[in-house]
CSV table of C-alpha atoms in Angstrom, one decimal:
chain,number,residue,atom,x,y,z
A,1,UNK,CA,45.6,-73.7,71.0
A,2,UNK,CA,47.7,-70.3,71.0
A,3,UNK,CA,49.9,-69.5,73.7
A,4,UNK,CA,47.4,-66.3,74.3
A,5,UNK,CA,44.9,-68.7,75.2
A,6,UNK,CA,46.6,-70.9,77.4
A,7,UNK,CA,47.7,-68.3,79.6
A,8,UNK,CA,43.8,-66.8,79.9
A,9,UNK,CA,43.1,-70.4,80.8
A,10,UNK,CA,45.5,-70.8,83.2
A,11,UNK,CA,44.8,-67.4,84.8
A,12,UNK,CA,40.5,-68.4,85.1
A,13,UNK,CA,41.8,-71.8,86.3
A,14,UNK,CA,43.7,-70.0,89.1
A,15,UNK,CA,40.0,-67.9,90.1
A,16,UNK,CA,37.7,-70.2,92.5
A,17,UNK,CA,35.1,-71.5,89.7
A,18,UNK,CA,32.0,-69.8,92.0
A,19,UNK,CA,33.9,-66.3,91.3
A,20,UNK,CA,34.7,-66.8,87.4
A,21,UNK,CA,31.3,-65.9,86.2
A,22,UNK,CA,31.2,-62.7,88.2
A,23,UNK,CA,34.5,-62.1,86.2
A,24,UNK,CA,32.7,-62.7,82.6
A,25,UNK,CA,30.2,-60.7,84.2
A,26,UNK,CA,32.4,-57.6,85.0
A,27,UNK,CA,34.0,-57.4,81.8
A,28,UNK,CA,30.4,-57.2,80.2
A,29,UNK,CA,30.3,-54.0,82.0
A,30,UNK,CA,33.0,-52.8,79.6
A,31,UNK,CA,31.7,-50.6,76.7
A,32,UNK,CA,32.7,-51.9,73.3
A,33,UNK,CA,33.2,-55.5,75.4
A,34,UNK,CA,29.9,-56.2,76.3
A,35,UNK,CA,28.1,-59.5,77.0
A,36,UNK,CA,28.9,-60.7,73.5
A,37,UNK,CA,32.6,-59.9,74.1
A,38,UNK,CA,32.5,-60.9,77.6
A,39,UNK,CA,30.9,-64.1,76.6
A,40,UNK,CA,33.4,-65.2,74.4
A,41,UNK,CA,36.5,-64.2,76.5
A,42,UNK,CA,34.6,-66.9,79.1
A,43,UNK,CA,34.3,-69.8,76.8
A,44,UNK,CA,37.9,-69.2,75.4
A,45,UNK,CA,39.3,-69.3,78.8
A,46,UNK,CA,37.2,-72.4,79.7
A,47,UNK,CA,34.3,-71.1,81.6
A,48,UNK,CA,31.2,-73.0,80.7
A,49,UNK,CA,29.3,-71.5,77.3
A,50,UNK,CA,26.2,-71.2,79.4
A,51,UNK,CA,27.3,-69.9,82.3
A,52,UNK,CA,30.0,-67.4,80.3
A,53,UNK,CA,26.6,-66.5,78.1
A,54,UNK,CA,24.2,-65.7,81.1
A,55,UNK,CA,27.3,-63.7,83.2
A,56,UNK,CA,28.1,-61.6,80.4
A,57,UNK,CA,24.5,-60.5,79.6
A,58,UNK,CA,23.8,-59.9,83.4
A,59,UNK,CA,27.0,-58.4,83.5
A,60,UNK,CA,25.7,-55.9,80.4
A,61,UNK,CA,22.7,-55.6,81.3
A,62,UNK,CA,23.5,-54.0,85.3
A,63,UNK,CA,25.9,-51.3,83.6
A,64,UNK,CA,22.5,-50.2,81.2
A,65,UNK,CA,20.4,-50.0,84.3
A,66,UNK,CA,22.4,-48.0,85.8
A,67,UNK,CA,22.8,-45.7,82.5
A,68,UNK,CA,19.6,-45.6,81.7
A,69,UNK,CA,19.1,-44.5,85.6
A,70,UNK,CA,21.3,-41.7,85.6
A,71,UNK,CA,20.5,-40.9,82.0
A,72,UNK,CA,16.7,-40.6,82.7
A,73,UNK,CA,17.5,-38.4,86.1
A,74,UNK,CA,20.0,-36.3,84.1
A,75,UNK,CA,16.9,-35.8,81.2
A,76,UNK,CA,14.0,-35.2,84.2
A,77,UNK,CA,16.1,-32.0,85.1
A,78,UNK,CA,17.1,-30.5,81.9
A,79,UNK,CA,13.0,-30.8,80.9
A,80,UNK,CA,12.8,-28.9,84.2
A,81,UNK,CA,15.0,-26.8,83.9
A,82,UNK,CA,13.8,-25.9,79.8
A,83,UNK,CA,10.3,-25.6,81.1
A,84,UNK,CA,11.8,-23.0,83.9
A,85,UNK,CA,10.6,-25.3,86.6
A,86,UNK,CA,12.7,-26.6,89.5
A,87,UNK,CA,14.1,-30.4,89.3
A,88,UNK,CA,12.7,-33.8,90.8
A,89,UNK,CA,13.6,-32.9,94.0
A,90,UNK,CA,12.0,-29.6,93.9
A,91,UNK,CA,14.9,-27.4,94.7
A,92,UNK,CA,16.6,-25.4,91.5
A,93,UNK,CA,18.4,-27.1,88.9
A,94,UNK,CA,21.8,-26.8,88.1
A,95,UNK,CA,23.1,-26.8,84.7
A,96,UNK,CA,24.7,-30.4,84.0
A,97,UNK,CA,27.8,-29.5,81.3
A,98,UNK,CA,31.1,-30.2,82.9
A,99,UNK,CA,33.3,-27.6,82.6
A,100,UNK,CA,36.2,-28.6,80.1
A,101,UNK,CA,34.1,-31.9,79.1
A,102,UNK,CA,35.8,-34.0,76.0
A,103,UNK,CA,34.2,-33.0,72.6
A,104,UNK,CA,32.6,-36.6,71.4
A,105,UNK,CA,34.5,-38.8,69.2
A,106,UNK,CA,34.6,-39.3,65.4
A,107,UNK,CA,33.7,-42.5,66.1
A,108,UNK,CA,30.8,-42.0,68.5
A,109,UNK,CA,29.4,-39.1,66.3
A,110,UNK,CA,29.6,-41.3,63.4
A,111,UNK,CA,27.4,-44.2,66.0
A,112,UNK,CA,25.4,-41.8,66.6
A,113,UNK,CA,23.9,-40.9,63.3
A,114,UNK,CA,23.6,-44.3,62.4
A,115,UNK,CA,21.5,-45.0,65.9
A,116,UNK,CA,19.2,-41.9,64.9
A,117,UNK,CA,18.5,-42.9,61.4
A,118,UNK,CA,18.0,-46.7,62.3
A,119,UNK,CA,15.3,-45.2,65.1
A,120,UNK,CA,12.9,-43.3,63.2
A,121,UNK,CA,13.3,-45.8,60.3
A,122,UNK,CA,12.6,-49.1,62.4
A,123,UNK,CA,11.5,-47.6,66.0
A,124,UNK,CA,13.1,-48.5,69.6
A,125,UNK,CA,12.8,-52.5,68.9
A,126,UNK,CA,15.2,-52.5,65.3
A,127,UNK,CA,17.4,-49.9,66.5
A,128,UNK,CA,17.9,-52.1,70.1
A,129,UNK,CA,18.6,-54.8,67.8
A,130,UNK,CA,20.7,-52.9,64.7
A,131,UNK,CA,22.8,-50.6,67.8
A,132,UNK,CA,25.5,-53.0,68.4
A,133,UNK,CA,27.0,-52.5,64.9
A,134,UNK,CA,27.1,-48.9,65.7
A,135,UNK,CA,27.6,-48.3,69.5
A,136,UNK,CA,27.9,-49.7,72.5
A,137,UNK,CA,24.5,-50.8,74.7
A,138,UNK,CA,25.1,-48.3,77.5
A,139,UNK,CA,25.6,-45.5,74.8
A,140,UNK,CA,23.3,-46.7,73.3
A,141,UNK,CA,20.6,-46.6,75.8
A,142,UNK,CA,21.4,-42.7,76.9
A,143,UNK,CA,21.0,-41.8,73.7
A,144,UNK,CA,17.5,-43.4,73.9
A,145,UNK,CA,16.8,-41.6,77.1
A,146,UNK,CA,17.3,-38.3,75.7
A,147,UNK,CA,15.6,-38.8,72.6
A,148,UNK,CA,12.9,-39.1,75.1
A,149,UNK,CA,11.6,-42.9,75.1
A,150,UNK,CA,10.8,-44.1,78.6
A,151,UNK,CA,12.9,-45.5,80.9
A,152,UNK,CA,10.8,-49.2,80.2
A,153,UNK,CA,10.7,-49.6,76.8
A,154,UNK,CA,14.9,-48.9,76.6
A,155,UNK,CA,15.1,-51.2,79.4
A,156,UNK,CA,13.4,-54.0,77.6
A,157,UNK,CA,14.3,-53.5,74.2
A,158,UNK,CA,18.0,-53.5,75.4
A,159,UNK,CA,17.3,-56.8,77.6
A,160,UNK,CA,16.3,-58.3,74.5
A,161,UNK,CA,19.1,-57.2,72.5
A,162,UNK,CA,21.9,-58.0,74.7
A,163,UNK,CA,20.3,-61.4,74.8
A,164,UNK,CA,20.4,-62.4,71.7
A,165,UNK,CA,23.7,-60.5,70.5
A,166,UNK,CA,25.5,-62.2,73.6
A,167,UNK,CA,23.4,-66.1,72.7
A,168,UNK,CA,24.5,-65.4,69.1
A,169,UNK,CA,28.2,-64.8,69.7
A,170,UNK,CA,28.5,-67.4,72.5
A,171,UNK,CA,26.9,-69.7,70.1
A,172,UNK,CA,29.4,-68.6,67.2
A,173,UNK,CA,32.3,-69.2,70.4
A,174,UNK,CA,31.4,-72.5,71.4
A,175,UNK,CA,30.8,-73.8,67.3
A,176,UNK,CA,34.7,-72.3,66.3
A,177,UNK,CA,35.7,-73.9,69.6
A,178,UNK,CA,34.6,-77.1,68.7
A,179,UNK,CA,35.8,-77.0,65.4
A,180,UNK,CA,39.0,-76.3,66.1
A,181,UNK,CA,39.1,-79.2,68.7
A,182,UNK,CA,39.3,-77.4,72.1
């Protein structure tokens, strides 16, 4: 076992055992982290594979809610707005670029193109499943939003993916583990 280890187990082994899944969980609210990530950070420091697996999808899964949320709200009003209407609210809308805003990565643009050729080749359900490899879920899911699929169908699609990306890598996780003898 490498010293890198030992020390994350010893600092989960120091958190009360109730609290260490909400940790797994928080750390699937990282982008790029995720519930696979997440997942596997649990089982290397010693938190049970299925309790590491099931924290680090909920974990996932509560920061796309909340992105596809905001993401849908954020869409409603520039539709409005385009159409010369007021917003949800029914007041005026006001124009959502922040001043000085960071031009998008290399990276992300690069996800990005990937995500929208994967979508109109194999539809919300293959891209959900394929968007891992190019982007992270909660990007992932906003990008959905304003290509205009419904609030639902991300939601589910993205349930189902983080599910079996996280179950896959926890799987992988606990397999290596075992192998190696830990």
């Amino acid at each position: 076992m490498s010293a890198l280890s030992e020390g994350l187990q010893d600092f989960v082994n120091q958190v009360p055992e109730v609290l260490q899944p909400l940790g797994v969980g928080l750390v699937g609210m990282i982008p790029y982290v995720e519930g696979e990530g997440s997942a596997a950070l649990g089982i290397i420091a010693g938190v049970n594979p299925i309790v590491a697996g099931i924290a680090g999808a909920v974990g996932n899964f509560l920061s796309v809610l909340v992105v596809v949320l905001l993401s849908s709200r954020a869409r409603q009003m520039v539709v409005a707005r385009r159409a010369g209407g007021s917003g949800p609210d029914g007041g005026t809308v006001q124009t959502l670029e922040a001043p000085g805003s960071a031009p998008r990565s290399a990276r992300q643009a690069k996800g990005q193109t990937r995500l929208r050729g994967w979508l109109t080749r194999f539809g919300v359900p293959g891209a959900s499943l394929l968007a891992p490899l190019a982007l992270p879920t909660q990007l992932t899911a906003a990008f959905f939003i304003a290509s205009g699929v419904s609030k639902q169908r991300v939601l589910v699609w993205q349930a189902i993916a983080i599910i079996l990306w996280t179950a896959a890598v926890a799987a992988a996780a606990t397999g290596v583990l075992g192998l190696l003898g830990w």
